Amino acid sequence: MVVSSLVTCSSSSTTSIFYVLPSNSDPPYKLLQSHPYLNLLSQCNSINTFKQIHSHFIKTGLHNTLFAQSKLIQFCALSPFGDLSYALSLFHSIPQQQQQLNHFIWNTIIRGHYLTLSPISSLQTYTLMLESGVVPNSYTFPFLFKSCAKTKATHEGRQLHAHVLKLGLHSDAHVHTSIITMYARVGELDDARLVFEKSTLRDAVSFTALITGYISMGYVDDARQLFDEIPTKDVVSWNAMVAGYVQSSRFEEALACFKGMQKANVPPNQSTMVTILSACGHLGEIELGNWISSWVRDHGFGSNIQLTNALIDMYSKCGKVEKARELFDGVKDRDAISWNTMISGYSCKGFYEEALALFDLMLRSNITPNDVTFLSVLPACACLGALELGKWVHAYIDKKLKSTSNASLWTSLIDMYAKCGCIDVAEQVFRSVDCRSLASWNAMISGYAMHGHAERALDLFSEMVDEGFQPDDITFVGVLSACTQAGLVDPGHQYFNSMIQVYRISPKLQHYGCMIDLLARAGKFEEANFLMRNMEMEPDGAIWGSLLSACRVHGNVEFGEYVAERLFQLEPENPGAFVLLSNIYAGAGRWDDVARIRTKLNDKGMKKVPGCTSIEVDGVVHEFLVGDKFHQQNENIYRMLNEVDKVLKEAGFVPDTSEVLYDMDEEWKEGALTQHSEKLAIAFGLISTKPGTTIRIVKNLRVCGNCHSATKLISKIFNREIIARDRNRFHHFKDGFCSCNDCW
DNA sequence: CTAGGGTTAG
């Protein structure tokens, strides 16, 4: 509709290009500008105050002057305290004859529509303006072009461009630049360049408009070439270039550009610093970050919310999360970005409980969360196993953010459900997503893999390929780990080879890691060793660790000693390697060696990472450490533990004590085993949920053989499904069996 | 009396 009316108006306007000379009876502007009531308007900060001022205008007869009317309309249409519909009713109360005399009012209404996020109404107002016989001037066009840019109205933009040429306004600097910006923003770079090159107007502003276009399309190097041609670069052109590098993740170059700016003696401003802080965060450049922090303080920008948000982001990305929180707490008027930045800071650095606590505070403070919020909250739910909260977020997204077609959000939901043990719900979400992204396929495949559903993972991989998706390196991490979890040696080899030969993906350390783990678990230590020696990179701690753990399963003391020695060299501070080796010795009954390792550990002052299991009950996450006695319900939990042990004993359960680190007497070992964190969490689950309810727990370490056997029996005797996530994968315990088939 | 280019969270 806009298109056709523009076309008709454009032809009619060609026949009527003449300017109506102002012939109204307004007093001279100077006289009115100093009128006390007009000064009142500039200080007005609410619509009620405005109405009072308006009534004064009426009482004094001032409202009959076109100038006063235009000022009233200006306030209503443009002020954040204004009201566009009020502006429109004022506008319509002006007789058409009078309207025709005044460009200012039309231009203001067009701008008002643009500001109230209704750019189409701007264009419609423009057509009304033409129909009324008013000839647009150079002030009319910039906001029209901005409106076209915002709605990607390329066709309308071209027509407006034609109008500008017919009216001879193309040599006006403002109009000229806004045309370049329009073409650049709708993605018509060639046209933007053409307009730029045809004109002799080549100042920093028009250059920067074009440069920004190139940057937004990802052509940063072309942008740089243009940038170097700018005769005198001002602060905005420098800012655009610096931001260009940041937006394309070229952070070092952003900092280099910033140095160039300082060398050129162009003082940075707040925009510069916001952008540079982002680069500092990504690079971990805390020193420059600190310097900017002082700059902000010294320039009196301490209460600038954008700068403070950028500082919060920089500090948390550099690992100074507490410093970030201090800044956050000091902000008076936090905006949504402040909250999201802080949550994100916690979540990215692994402070999941803090992230969720802040999210809770955010909701209590009546701040509306958005998709960015949930992209931090969902991974925290996933890692903590906070399923109830995750479900709440899902419902919220369904209700309020359904229109947000943010693909990452659905991927995060799939990942959250998978990691919280609900693989079937993860699948439902996956199936319900309209526009599946590569990431969502990857999340689903990895989800199946960590639940030990190798077949479903591999089927999904085929389905994905059939639908024309090109798998990436992350896809193959999922596929290969599915093979590893299920012990599928031959298929594992086949996928590994097809990754390299068919999909031309060069294997990364993680892929080799899966293969080495797969071979070692199958007891094929020679093959595993061969692969490790022939890969292009050095094995990391995770690979040596998986080998060591396989040695423990297969009781391979000799190779285990060799592997442990490598691991000690690589990660001297990691107690896990000592613990595993000691377990290997214990399994072989070599208690002298167990003692030797223990002494080594003590000499180094290292402590085993304490086992920790969390369980969510009624939306609250409860954490249990080994031998924890600090829970509110401690007595009831231990009463339940005794009950569990009694029932297990009656069922003929004999604890296997070979995995205990220290060579103590057998009775003590048994005592220590009963206090493993997963058993505490399960006991708490048994007393605090209804009979028959599924119990879901998350453990920070791998589950030990003893707890694994015990949990299988508990699932049968207490008739509970128990879904346990350990460091490596999921275990679904049901009716005395586990989904991992005792292989993990 | 109005109008052109740059800014942060994922």
PDB file of C-alpha atoms in Angstrom, chain A residues 484-487 521 708 729 731 740-744:
ATOM      1  CA  THR A 484      32.476 -44.737  23.326  1.00  0.00           C
ATOM      2  CA  GLN A 485      29.666 -44.899  25.894  1.00  0.00           C
ATOM      3  CA  ALA A 486      28.244 -48.013  24.235  1.00  0.00           C
ATOM      4  CA  GLY A 487      31.571 -49.671  23.526  1.00  0.00           C
ATOM      5  CA  ARG A 521      37.799 -49.308  27.566  1.00  0.00           C
ATOM      6  CA  HIS A 708      26.624 -48.052  41.475  1.00  0.00           C
ATOM      7  CA  ARG A 729      27.473 -39.682  31.576  1.00  0.00           C
ATOM      8  CA  HIS A 731      22.942 -43.751  34.651  1.00  0.00           C
ATOM      9  CA  CYS A 740      25.005 -48.221  31.280  1.00  0.00           C
ATOM     10  CA  ASN A 741      25.046 -52.020  31.536  1.00  0.00           C
ATOM     11  CA  ASP A 742      27.716 -51.629  34.207  1.00  0.00           C
ATOM     12  CA  CYS A 743      30.175 -50.226  31.723  1.00  0.00           C
ATOM     13  CA  TRP A 744      31.270 -46.640  32.397  1.00  0.00           C
TER      14      TRP A 744
END
